[in-house]
Amino acid sequence: MAKGFEVALRTAAAQTERYIAGELDNLPGEIGKGMVYATQGGKALRAFLVLETAKLHGITSALPVAAAIECMHAYSLVHDDLPCMDDDALRRGQPTVHVKWDEAIAVLVGDALQSLAFECVLRPDIAADARIVLAQTLARAAGVRGMVGGQAADIAAETARAPLSLGQVMALQAGKTGALISWSAMAGARMAQADTAPLKQYGDSLGLAFQIWDDVLDIEGDAEQVGKAVGKDAAAGKATFVSHLGLDGAKRRAADLVKTACDALSVYGDDAETLKEAARFVISRTH
Amino acid sequence: MAKGFEVALRTAAAQTERYIAGELDNLPGEIGKGMVYATQGGKALRAFLVLETAKLHGITSALPVAAAIECMHAYSLVHDDLPCMDDDALRRGQPTVHVKWDEAIAVLVGDALQSLAFECVLRPDIAADARIVLAQTLARAAGVRGMVGGQAADIAAETARAPLSLGQVMALQAGKTGALISWSAMAGARMAQADTAPLKQYGDSLGLAFQIWDDVLDIEGDAEQVGKAVGKDAAAGKATFVSHLGLDGAKRRAADLVKTACDALSVYGDDAETLKEAARFVISRTH
């Protein structure tokens, strides 16, 4: 990883983890503990995107927004890992919430993390109208027209008679992973009430590259490094970017998308160097 | 039911059901269908409280807020009914979402309903600051310090060695049911940026009376009328208002709370008559 991005990513992770843990301090019962557990140890790519695009627009109060998107992302992972969904026992190299606690706790931890995301996203010291747009676009990105819709399409695909077409895989992933990543990338411009078009182009391309690379890691990665089970998609005969494009084709497509992402940032000049590093990181990561 | 309240409640139900169904029109897949299904056939007491207290404060754009609270309430029911939670097959006299579809769909329907609640709650045509307060207090009422916290305490109580004290039952219910009911009652004052104290007193008392009456119905009601399984709490030896206060004691306590709720509305004069009827309805309902 390039130095500047590496430091920014680590800082984003440390700051958001501390912020969220501070929110949940001294709560009775297991839910608060599970919420803290579920929001630690991630890469914090989404938090980084929020903080870095905020900085690009001169916004310095973005930490609650970065925490919000990590809460939202963490909730989706906790619910996706449930036995009735992907049934995963390992996440970020640790037991998943329903394994460490139980299913009821995992459902509630996810539910409360989503609520906390909306509590936090409305907090930054910016114009009230900008906060409202931020929260409403987050709600849409998370909901049935975004992340949940993508996850539902993913589950439906497993029982469908024919494997998904490449276009269908793209649409599914645009919801499942893309919606929150794009939202994170656009957050800075939204907070500043500036034009969101360049960051949308950046975020959409980055999100798609990210998902293609996840499919590559499902083939090439090893479970210990990736921090979750690998080889599941191929074993299940699932349509992925790799099954459609081949391993080399998928890598090429991801590289093209990273170039598109970086080109979209030209309007920001040298200030966007760390965001470009982030885009390059997405297709070099081993987990 | 008194005529004025009966009409207002039916209108609230019809309007919010139509609003939510309109939001979810033409969506592909099963999630949108499940969301509509889960938000129909309820009493819409919370929507009524939002619309009626808004009217009391001269706010006419409260329908999205009423829809929001019904989405939030419906999500909590869908998740509470899951096999890993209360494991209920019947809700509002119909098969629960995980019975009609499956568990994965039920998790996602609940998740997406919570997102939709936040999308809607920020829409009314009122001051931006009021919308932000409305959404943030909703997030808090729904989350680990409110509804989810109460539900978690309820689950923890099932495996605890000693039954809960009356104080613990009250604290649990203040979260599980009380938080959203109080929020609904206070919504009108919040939308108008007026003093929330009278409606808080009304909502807190009403919410507690509502829960006490639910415990009464668990003893006295029949499943067909109540629309869900009854007698479960008593069979499980669970601490409830009835186990602590006796059946007559619980009814007296509920009646006292309804009086407190009505007294709190004196500041609104005759305009609050329908809200008073609502309070009296809570302890006369058979389902």
Coordinates of C-alpha atoms in Angstrom, one line a residue:
Chain A
M1 CA 0.0 0.0 0.0
A2 CA 1.2 3.5 -0.7
K3 CA 2.2 5.3 2.4
G4 CA -0.2 8.2 2.4
F5 CA -3.3 6.0 1.8
E6 CA -2.1 3.4 4.3
V7 CA -1.8 6.0 7.1
A8 CA -5.2 7.6 6.1
L9 CA -6.9 4.2 6.1
R10 CA -5.5 3.2 9.5
T11 CA -6.4 6.6 11.0
A12 CA -10.0 6.3 9.6
A13 CA -10.3 2.8 11.2
A14 CA -8.9 3.9 14.5
Q15 CA -11.0 7.1 14.7
T16 CA -14.3 5.4 13.7
E17 CA -13.8 2.4 16.0
R18 CA -13.1 4.8 18.9
Y19 CA -16.1 7.0 18.0
I20 CA -18.5 4.0 17.9
A21 CA -17.2 2.4 21.0
G22 CA -17.6 5.7 22.8
E23 CA -21.3 5.8 21.7
L24 CA -21.9 2.4 23.2
D25 CA -19.9 2.8 26.5
N26 CA -21.6 1.6 29.7
L27 CA -24.6 0.0 28.1
P28 CA -26.1 -2.9 30.0
G29 CA -26.6 -6.2 28.3
E30 CA -25.0 -7.9 25.4
I31 CA -26.2 -5.8 22.4
G32 CA -23.8 -2.9 23.0
K33 CA -20.9 -5.3 23.3
G34 CA -22.0 -7.1 20.1
M35 CA -22.2 -3.7 18.3
V36 CA -18.7 -2.7 19.3
Y37 CA -17.4 -6.2 18.4
A38 CA -19.1 -6.0 14.9
T39 CA -17.6 -2.6 14.1
Q40 CA -14.0 -3.4 14.9
G41 CA -11.2 -4.9 12.9
G42 CA -12.5 -3.9 9.4
K43 CA -10.6 -2.1 6.7
A44 CA -12.7 1.0 7.2
L45 CA -12.5 1.8 3.4
R46 CA -16.0 3.4 3.6
A47 CA -15.0 5.6 6.6
F48 CA -11.8 6.6 4.8
L49 CA -13.8 7.6 1.7
V50 CA -16.1 9.8 3.8
L51 CA -13.3 11.4 5.7
E52 CA -11.1 11.9 2.6
T53 CA -13.8 13.3 0.3
A54 CA -14.9 15.6 3.2
K55 CA -11.4 16.9 3.5
L56 CA -11.3 17.5 -0.2
H57 CA -14.3 19.8 0.3
G58 CA -12.9 21.5 3.4
I59 CA -15.3 19.7 5.7
T60 CA -13.7 18.9 9.1
S61 CA -16.7 17.5 11.0
A62 CA -17.2 14.3 9.1
L63 CA -16.2 11.7 11.8
P64 CA -19.8 11.0 12.8
V65 CA -20.7 10.4 9.1
A66 CA -17.7 8.0 8.8
A67 CA -18.9 6.2 11.9
A68 CA -22.4 6.0 10.5
I69 CA -21.3 4.3 7.3
E70 CA -19.2 1.8 9.2
C71 CA -22.2 1.0 11.4
M72 CA -24.4 0.5 8.4
H73 CA -21.7 -1.7 6.7
A74 CA -21.2 -3.7 9.9
Y75 CA -25.0 -4.3 10.3
S76 CA -25.2 -5.7 6.8
L77 CA -22.3 -8.1 7.5
V78 CA -23.8 -9.3 10.8
H79 CA -27.1 -10.0 9.0
D80 CA -25.5 -11.5 5.9
D81 CA -23.6 -13.9 8.0
L82 CA -26.7 -15.3 9.7
P83 CA -27.5 -19.0 9.2
C84 CA -30.6 -18.2 7.1
M85 CA -28.5 -16.0 4.8
D86 CA -24.8 -16.8 3.9
D87 CA -24.3 -18.9 7.0
D88 CA -20.7 -17.8 7.7
A89 CA -18.8 -18.6 10.9
L90 CA -15.8 -16.3 10.2
R91 CA -15.6 -12.6 9.5
R92 CA -12.6 -10.4 9.7
G93 CA -10.8 -13.5 11.0
Q94 CA -13.0 -13.7 14.0
P95 CA -16.2 -15.7 14.9
T96 CA -19.3 -14.0 13.5
V97 CA -21.7 -12.4 16.0
H98 CA -24.2 -15.3 15.8
V99 CA -21.4 -17.8 16.5
K100 CA -19.9 -15.8 19.4
W101 CA -23.3 -15.0 20.8
D102 CA -26.5 -16.4 19.2
E103 CA -28.8 -15.6 16.3
A104 CA -31.2 -13.4 18.3
I105 CA -28.4 -11.2 19.5
A106 CA -27.0 -11.0 15.9
V107 CA -30.4 -9.9 14.5
L108 CA -30.7 -7.2 17.2
V109 CA -27.0 -6.1 17.0
G110 CA -27.6 -5.5 13.3
D111 CA -30.9 -3.8 13.8
A112 CA -29.4 -1.4 16.4
L113 CA -26.4 -0.7 14.3
Q114 CA -28.6 0.5 11.5
S115 CA -30.5 2.8 13.9
L116 CA -27.1 4.1 15.2
A117 CA -26.0 4.9 11.7
F118 CA -28.9 7.3 11.3
E119 CA -28.4 8.8 14.7
C120 CA -24.7 9.6 13.7
V121 CA -25.2 10.7 10.1
L122 CA -27.3 13.6 11.1
R123 CA -24.7 15.0 13.5
P124 CA -21.9 16.8 11.5
D125 CA -21.6 20.5 11.9
I126 CA -22.8 21.4 8.4
A127 CA -26.0 23.0 6.9
A128 CA -29.2 21.3 8.1
D129 CA -30.3 20.7 4.5
A130 CA -27.0 18.9 3.7
R131 CA -27.5 16.7 6.7
I132 CA -31.0 15.8 5.5
V133 CA -29.8 14.9 2.0
L134 CA -27.0 12.8 3.6
A135 CA -29.4 10.8 5.7
Q136 CA -32.0 10.4 3.0
T137 CA -29.5 9.2 0.4
L138 CA -28.1 6.8 3.0
A139 CA -31.5 5.4 3.7
R140 CA -32.1 4.8 0.0
A141 CA -28.6 3.3 -0.5
A142 CA -29.2 0.9 2.3
G143 CA -32.7 -0.1 1.6
V144 CA -34.7 -2.1 -0.9
R145 CA -33.5 0.0 -3.8
G146 CA -29.8 -0.4 -2.8
M147 CA -28.0 -2.8 -0.5
V148 CA -30.9 -4.9 0.7
G149 CA -32.2 -5.2 -2.9
G150 CA -28.8 -6.4 -4.0
Q151 CA -28.6 -8.9 -1.2
A152 CA -32.1 -10.2 -2.0
A153 CA -31.2 -10.6 -5.7
D154 CA -28.1 -12.5 -4.6
I155 CA -30.2 -14.9 -2.6
A156 CA -32.8 -15.3 -5.3
A157 CA -30.0 -16.1 -7.8
E158 CA -29.0 -19.2 -5.8
T159 CA -32.3 -20.9 -6.5
A160 CA -32.8 -19.5 -10.0
R161 CA -32.8 -22.0 -12.8
A162 CA -30.2 -20.2 -15.0
P163 CA -27.1 -18.5 -13.8
L164 CA -27.2 -14.7 -13.9
S165 CA -26.0 -12.8 -16.9
L166 CA -23.1 -10.4 -16.6
G167 CA -25.5 -7.5 -16.6
Q168 CA -27.5 -9.1 -13.8
V169 CA -24.3 -9.7 -11.8
M170 CA -23.4 -6.0 -12.3
A171 CA -26.9 -4.8 -11.2
L172 CA -26.9 -7.1 -8.2
Q173 CA -23.4 -5.8 -7.1
A174 CA -24.3 -2.2 -7.7
G175 CA -26.8 -2.6 -5.0
K176 CA -25.2 -5.1 -2.6
T177 CA -21.7 -3.4 -2.4
G178 CA -21.8 -0.5 -4.8
A179 CA -24.5 1.6 -3.1
L180 CA -22.7 2.2 0.2
I181 CA -19.3 2.6 -1.4
S182 CA -20.7 5.2 -3.9
W183 CA -22.5 6.9 -1.0
S184 CA -19.3 7.1 1.0
A185 CA -17.4 8.6 -1.9
M186 CA -20.1 11.2 -2.6
A187 CA -20.4 12.1 1.1
G188 CA -17.8 14.9 1.0
A189 CA -19.4 16.7 -1.9
R190 CA -22.9 16.3 -0.3
M191 CA -21.7 17.7 3.0
A192 CA -20.3 20.7 1.2
Q193 CA -23.4 21.0 -1.1
A194 CA -21.1 20.8 -4.1
D195 CA -21.4 19.0 -7.4
T196 CA -21.4 15.2 -6.7
A197 CA -20.8 14.0 -10.3
P198 CA -17.0 13.5 -10.2
L199 CA -17.2 11.6 -6.9
K200 CA -20.1 9.6 -8.1
Q201 CA -18.1 8.5 -11.2
Y202 CA -15.2 7.7 -8.8
G203 CA -17.3 5.8 -6.3
D204 CA -19.3 3.8 -8.9
S205 CA -16.1 2.6 -10.6
L206 CA -14.3 1.9 -7.3
G207 CA -17.3 -0.1 -6.0
L208 CA -17.5 -2.2 -9.1
A209 CA -13.7 -2.8 -9.1
F210 CA -13.9 -3.7 -5.4
Q211 CA -16.5 -6.3 -6.1
I212 CA -14.7 -7.8 -9.1
W213 CA -11.6 -8.1 -6.9
D214 CA -13.7 -9.8 -4.2
D215 CA -14.6 -12.4 -6.8
V216 CA -10.9 -12.7 -7.7
L217 CA -10.0 -13.2 -4.1
D218 CA -12.6 -15.9 -3.8
I219 CA -10.5 -17.9 -6.3
E220 CA -7.0 -16.8 -5.5
G221 CA -7.1 -15.8 -1.8
D222 CA -6.6 -18.0 1.2
A223 CA -9.1 -18.0 4.0
E224 CA -6.7 -16.9 6.7
Q225 CA -5.6 -13.8 4.8
V226 CA -9.0 -12.9 3.5
G227 CA -10.5 -13.4 6.9
K228 CA -13.5 -15.3 5.7
A229 CA -14.3 -18.5 3.8
V230 CA -13.1 -18.6 0.2
G231 CA -13.9 -20.7 -2.8
K232 CA -17.6 -20.7 -1.9
D233 CA -18.9 -19.1 -5.0
A234 CA -17.0 -21.3 -7.4
A235 CA -18.0 -24.4 -5.4
A236 CA -21.7 -23.3 -5.6
G237 CA -21.4 -22.8 -9.4
K238 CA -22.5 -19.2 -8.8
A239 CA -22.3 -16.6 -11.6
T240 CA -19.6 -14.1 -10.7
F241 CA -17.4 -11.6 -12.6
V242 CA -14.7 -14.3 -12.8
S243 CA -17.1 -16.9 -14.2
H244 CA -18.2 -14.5 -16.9
L245 CA -14.9 -12.7 -17.7
G246 CA -12.3 -15.3 -16.7
L247 CA -9.7 -14.6 -14.1
D248 CA -7.5 -12.5 -16.4
G249 CA -10.5 -10.7 -17.9
A250 CA -11.9 -9.9 -14.5
K251 CA -8.5 -8.4 -13.5
R252 CA -8.3 -6.4 -16.6
R253 CA -11.9 -5.1 -16.1
A254 CA -11.0 -4.1 -12.6
A255 CA -7.9 -2.3 -13.7
D256 CA -9.9 -0.4 -16.3
L257 CA -12.4 0.7 -13.7
V258 CA -9.6 1.9 -11.4
K259 CA -8.3 4.0 -14.3
T260 CA -11.8 5.5 -14.8
A261 CA -12.1 6.2 -11.1
C262 CA -8.8 8.0 -11.0
D263 CA -9.6 10.0 -14.2
A264 CA -12.8 11.2 -12.6
L265 CA -10.8 12.9 -9.9
S266 CA -8.9 15.2 -12.3
V267 CA -11.1 18.1 -11.3
Y268 CA -9.6 18.0 -7.8
G269 CA -5.9 18.1 -9.0
D270 CA -3.2 17.0 -6.6
D271 CA -5.5 17.0 -3.6
A272 CA -7.0 13.7 -4.7
E273 CA -3.8 11.7 -4.7
T274 CA -4.8 9.6 -1.6
L275 CA -8.2 8.8 -3.2
K276 CA -6.3 7.6 -6.3
E277 CA -4.1 5.4 -4.1
A278 CA -7.3 4.0 -2.6
A279 CA -8.5 3.0 -6.0
R280 CA -5.3 1.3 -6.8
F281 CA -5.3 -0.5 -3.4
V282 CA -8.7 -2.0 -4.2
I283 CA -7.2 -4.2 -6.9
S284 CA -4.0 -5.0 -5.1
R285 CA -5.4 -6.1 -1.8
T286 CA -5.0 -9.7 -0.7
H287 CA -8.0 -9.5 1.7
Chain B
M1 CA -64.7 2.7 20.2
A2 CA -65.9 6.3 20.3
K3 CA -66.9 7.4 16.8
G4 CA -64.3 10.3 16.4
F5 CA -61.4 8.1 17.3
E6 CA -62.6 5.1 15.4
V7 CA -62.8 7.2 12.2
A8 CA -59.4 8.9 12.8
L9 CA -57.7 5.5 13.4
R10 CA -59.2 3.9 10.3
T11 CA -58.2 6.9 8.3
A12 CA -54.6 6.8 9.7
A13 CA -54.4 3.1 8.8
A14 CA -55.7 3.6 5.3
Q15 CA -53.6 6.6 4.5
T16 CA -50.3 5.1 5.8
E17 CA -50.9 1.7 4.1
R18 CA -51.5 3.5 0.8
Y19 CA -48.5 5.8 1.3
I20 CA -46.2 2.8 2.0
A21 CA -47.6 0.7 -0.8
G22 CA -47.0 3.6 -3.2
E23 CA -43.4 3.8 -2.1
L24 CA -42.9 0.2 -3.0
D25 CA -44.8 0.0 -6.2
N26 CA -43.2 -1.8 -9.2
L27 CA -40.2 -3.1 -7.3
P28 CA -38.7 -6.4 -8.7
G29 CA -38.3 -9.4 -6.3
E30 CA -40.0 -10.4 -3.1
I31 CA -38.7 -7.8 -0.6
G32 CA -41.0 -5.0 -1.8
K33 CA -44.0 -7.4 -1.6
G34 CA -43.0 -8.5 1.9
M35 CA -42.6 -4.9 3.0
V36 CA -46.1 -4.1 1.8
Y37 CA -47.5 -7.3 3.4
A38 CA -45.9 -6.5 6.7
T39 CA -47.2 -3.0 6.9
Q40 CA -50.9 -3.9 6.3
G41 CA -53.6 -4.9 8.6
G42 CA -52.3 -3.2 11.7
K43 CA -54.2 -0.9 14.0
A44 CA -52.0 2.0 13.0
L45 CA -52.2 3.4 16.6
R46 CA -48.7 5.0 16.1
A47 CA -49.6 6.6 12.8
F48 CA -52.8 7.9 14.4
L49 CA -50.8 9.5 17.2
V50 CA -48.4 11.2 14.8
L51 CA -51.2 12.5 12.6
E52 CA -53.4 13.6 15.5
T53 CA -50.7 15.4 17.5
A54 CA -49.5 17.0 14.3
K55 CA -53.0 18.3 13.7
L56 CA -53.1 19.6 17.3
H57 CA -50.0 21.7 16.3
G58 CA -51.3 22.9 12.9
I59 CA -49.0 20.6 11.0
T60 CA -50.7 19.2 7.9
S61 CA -47.7 17.4 6.2
A62 CA -47.3 14.6 8.7
L63 CA -48.3 11.6 6.5
P64 CA -44.7 10.6 5.7
V65 CA -43.9 10.7 9.4
A66 CA -46.9 8.5 10.2
A67 CA -45.8 6.1 7.4
A68 CA -42.2 6.1 8.9
I69 CA -43.3 5.0 12.3
E70 CA -45.5 2.3 10.9
C71 CA -42.5 1.0 8.9
M72 CA -40.4 1.0 12.0
H73 CA -43.1 -0.8 14.0
A74 CA -43.6 -3.3 11.2
Y75 CA -39.9 -4.0 10.9
S76 CA -39.7 -4.7 14.7
L77 CA -42.7 -7.2 14.4
V78 CA -41.2 -9.0 11.5
H79 CA -37.9 -9.5 13.3
D80 CA -39.5 -10.3 16.7
D81 CA -41.5 -13.0 15.0
L82 CA -38.4 -14.8 13.7
P83 CA -37.7 -18.4 14.9
C84 CA -34.6 -17.2 16.7
M85 CA -36.6 -14.6 18.6
D86 CA -40.3 -15.1 19.6
D87 CA -40.9 -17.7 16.9
D88 CA -44.5 -16.7 16.1
A89 CA -46.4 -18.1 13.1
L90 CA -49.3 -15.7 13.3
R91 CA -49.4 -11.9 13.3
R92 CA -52.4 -9.6 12.7
G93 CA -54.3 -12.9 12.0
Q94 CA -52.0 -13.7 9.1
P95 CA -48.9 -15.9 8.6
T96 CA -45.8 -14.1 9.7
V97 CA -43.4 -13.0 7.0
H98 CA -40.9 -15.9 7.6
V99 CA -43.8 -18.4 7.4
K100 CA -45.2 -16.9 4.2
W101 CA -41.8 -16.5 2.6
D102 CA -38.7 -17.6 4.5
E103 CA -36.3 -16.4 7.2
A104 CA -33.9 -14.7 4.9
I105 CA -36.7 -12.7 3.3
A106 CA -38.0 -11.8 6.7
V107 CA -34.6 -10.5 7.9
L108 CA -34.3 -8.4 4.7
V109 CA -37.9 -7.1 4.8
G110 CA -37.3 -5.9 8.3
D111 CA -34.0 -4.3 7.4
A112 CA -35.4 -2.5 4.4
L113 CA -38.4 -1.3 6.4
Q114 CA -36.1 0.3 8.9
S115 CA -34.3 2.1 6.1
L116 CA -37.6 3.2 4.6
A117 CA -38.7 4.7 7.9
F118 CA -35.7 7.0 7.9
E119 CA -36.2 7.9 4.3
C120 CA -39.8 8.9 5.0
V121 CA -39.4 10.6 8.4
L122 CA -37.2 13.4 6.8
R123 CA -39.8 14.3 4.2
P124 CA -42.5 16.5 5.9
D125 CA -42.7 20.1 4.8
I126 CA -41.5 21.6 8.1
A127 CA -38.3 23.3 9.3
A128 CA -35.1 21.4 8.4
D129 CA -34.0 21.5 12.1
A130 CA -37.3 19.9 13.1
R131 CA -36.9 17.2 10.6
I132 CA -33.4 16.4 11.9
V133 CA -34.6 16.2 15.5
L134 CA -37.5 14.0 14.4
A135 CA -35.1 11.6 12.7
Q136 CA -32.5 11.5 15.4
T137 CA -35.0 10.9 18.2
L138 CA -36.6 8.2 16.1
A139 CA -33.1 6.5 15.7
R140 CA -32.6 6.7 19.4
A141 CA -36.1 5.4 20.2
A142 CA -35.6 2.5 17.8
G143 CA -32.0 1.6 18.8
V144 CA -30.1 -0.1 21.6
R145 CA -31.3 2.6 24.1
G146 CA -34.9 2.1 23.1
M147 CA -36.8 -0.6 21.3
V148 CA -33.9 -3.0 20.5
G149 CA -32.6 -2.6 24.1
G150 CA -36.1 -3.6 25.5
Q151 CA -36.3 -6.5 23.2
A152 CA -32.9 -7.7 24.2
A153 CA -33.8 -7.4 27.9
D154 CA -36.9 -9.4 27.1
I155 CA -34.9 -12.2 25.6
A156 CA -32.3 -12.1 28.4
A157 CA -35.1 -12.4 31.0
E158 CA -36.2 -15.8 29.5
T159 CA -32.9 -17.4 30.5
A160 CA -32.4 -15.4 33.8
R161 CA -32.5 -17.4 37.0
A162 CA -35.0 -15.1 38.8
P163 CA -38.1 -13.5 37.3
L164 CA -37.9 -9.8 36.6
S165 CA -39.0 -7.3 39.3
L166 CA -41.9 -5.0 38.5
G167 CA -39.4 -2.2 38.0
Q168 CA -37.4 -4.3 35.5
V169 CA -40.6 -5.2 33.7
M170 CA -41.4 -1.5 33.4
A171 CA -38.0 -0.6 32.2
L172 CA -38.1 -3.3 29.6
Q173 CA -41.4 -2.3 28.3
A174 CA -40.5 1.4 28.3
G175 CA -37.9 0.4 25.7
K176 CA -39.7 -2.4 23.8
T177 CA -43.1 -0.8 23.3
G178 CA -42.9 2.6 25.1
A179 CA -40.2 4.3 23.1
L180 CA -42.0 4.2 19.7
I181 CA -45.4 5.1 21.2
S182 CA -43.9 8.0 23.1
W183 CA -42.1 9.1 20.0
S184 CA -45.3 9.0 18.0
A185 CA -47.2 11.0 20.6
M186 CA -44.4 13.7 20.7
A187 CA -44.1 13.9 17.0
G188 CA -46.6 16.7 16.6
A189 CA -44.9 19.0 19.1
R190 CA -41.5 18.2 17.6
M191 CA -42.7 19.0 14.1
A192 CA -43.9 22.3 15.3
Q193 CA -40.8 22.9 17.4
A194 CA -43.2 23.4 20.4
D195 CA -42.9 22.2 24.0
T196 CA -43.0 18.4 24.0
A197 CA -43.6 17.9 27.8
P198 CA -47.4 17.4 27.8
L199 CA -47.3 14.9 24.9
K200 CA -44.4 13.1 26.5
Q201 CA -46.4 12.6 29.7
Y202 CA -49.4 11.5 27.5
G203 CA -47.3 9.1 25.4
D204 CA -45.3 7.6 28.3
S205 CA -48.5 6.9 30.2
L206 CA -50.3 5.6 27.1
G207 CA -47.4 3.3 26.2
L208 CA -47.3 1.8 29.6
A209 CA -51.1 1.3 29.7
F210 CA -50.9 -0.3 26.3
Q211 CA -48.3 -2.8 27.4
I212 CA -50.2 -3.6 30.6
W213 CA -53.3 -4.3 28.5
D214 CA -51.3 -6.6 26.2
D215 CA -50.4 -8.6 29.3
V216 CA -54.1 -8.7 30.2
L217 CA -55.1 -9.8 26.7
D218 CA -52.4 -12.6 26.9
I219 CA -54.6 -13.9 29.8
E220 CA -58.1 -13.0 28.8
G221 CA -58.0 -12.7 25.0
D222 CA -58.6 -15.4 22.4
A223 CA -56.0 -16.0 19.7
E224 CA -58.4 -15.3 16.8
Q225 CA -59.5 -11.9 18.1
V226 CA -56.0 -10.9 19.3
G227 CA -54.5 -12.0 15.9
K228 CA -51.5 -13.8 17.5
A229 CA -50.8 -16.6 20.0
V230 CA -52.0 -15.9 23.5
G231 CA -51.2 -17.5 26.9
K232 CA -47.5 -17.8 26.0
D233 CA -46.2 -15.6 28.8
A234 CA -48.2 -17.3 31.5
A235 CA -47.2 -20.7 30.2
A236 CA -43.5 -19.7 30.2
G237 CA -43.8 -18.4 33.8
K238 CA -42.6 -15.0 32.5
A239 CA -42.8 -12.0 34.8
T240 CA -45.5 -9.6 33.4
F241 CA -47.6 -6.8 34.8
V242 CA -50.3 -9.4 35.5
S243 CA -47.9 -11.7 37.4
H244 CA -46.8 -8.8 39.5
L245 CA -50.1 -6.9 40.0
G246 CA -52.7 -9.6 39.5
L247 CA -55.3 -9.3 36.8
D248 CA -57.5 -6.7 38.7
G249 CA -54.4 -4.8 39.9
A250 CA -53.1 -4.6 36.3
K251 CA -56.4 -3.3 35.1
R252 CA -56.5 -0.7 37.8
R253 CA -53.0 0.4 37.1
A254 CA -53.8 0.7 33.4
A255 CA -56.9 2.8 34.2
D256 CA -54.8 5.1 36.4
L257 CA -52.3 5.6 33.6
V258 CA -55.1 6.4 31.1
K259 CA -56.3 9.1 33.5
T260 CA -52.8 10.5 33.8
A261 CA -52.5 10.5 30.0
C262 CA -55.8 12.4 29.6
D263 CA -54.9 14.9 32.3
A264 CA -51.6 15.7 30.5
L265 CA -53.7 16.9 27.6
S266 CA -55.5 19.6 29.5
V267 CA -53.2 22.3 28.0
Y268 CA -54.8 21.5 24.6
G269 CA -58.4 22.0 25.7
D270 CA -61.2 20.5 23.6
D271 CA -58.9 19.9 20.6
A272 CA -57.4 16.9 22.3
E273 CA -60.7 14.9 22.6
T274 CA -59.7 12.3 20.0
L275 CA -56.4 11.7 21.8
K276 CA -58.2 11.1 25.0
E277 CA -60.5 8.6 23.3
A278 CA -57.4 6.9 22.0
A279 CA -56.1 6.5 25.6
R280 CA -59.5 5.1 26.7
F281 CA -59.5 2.7 23.7
V282 CA -56.1 1.2 24.7
I283 CA -57.6 -0.3 27.9
S284 CA -60.9 -1.4 26.2
R285 CA -59.5 -3.2 23.2
T286 CA -59.9 -6.9 22.7
H287 CA -57.0 -7.2 20.3

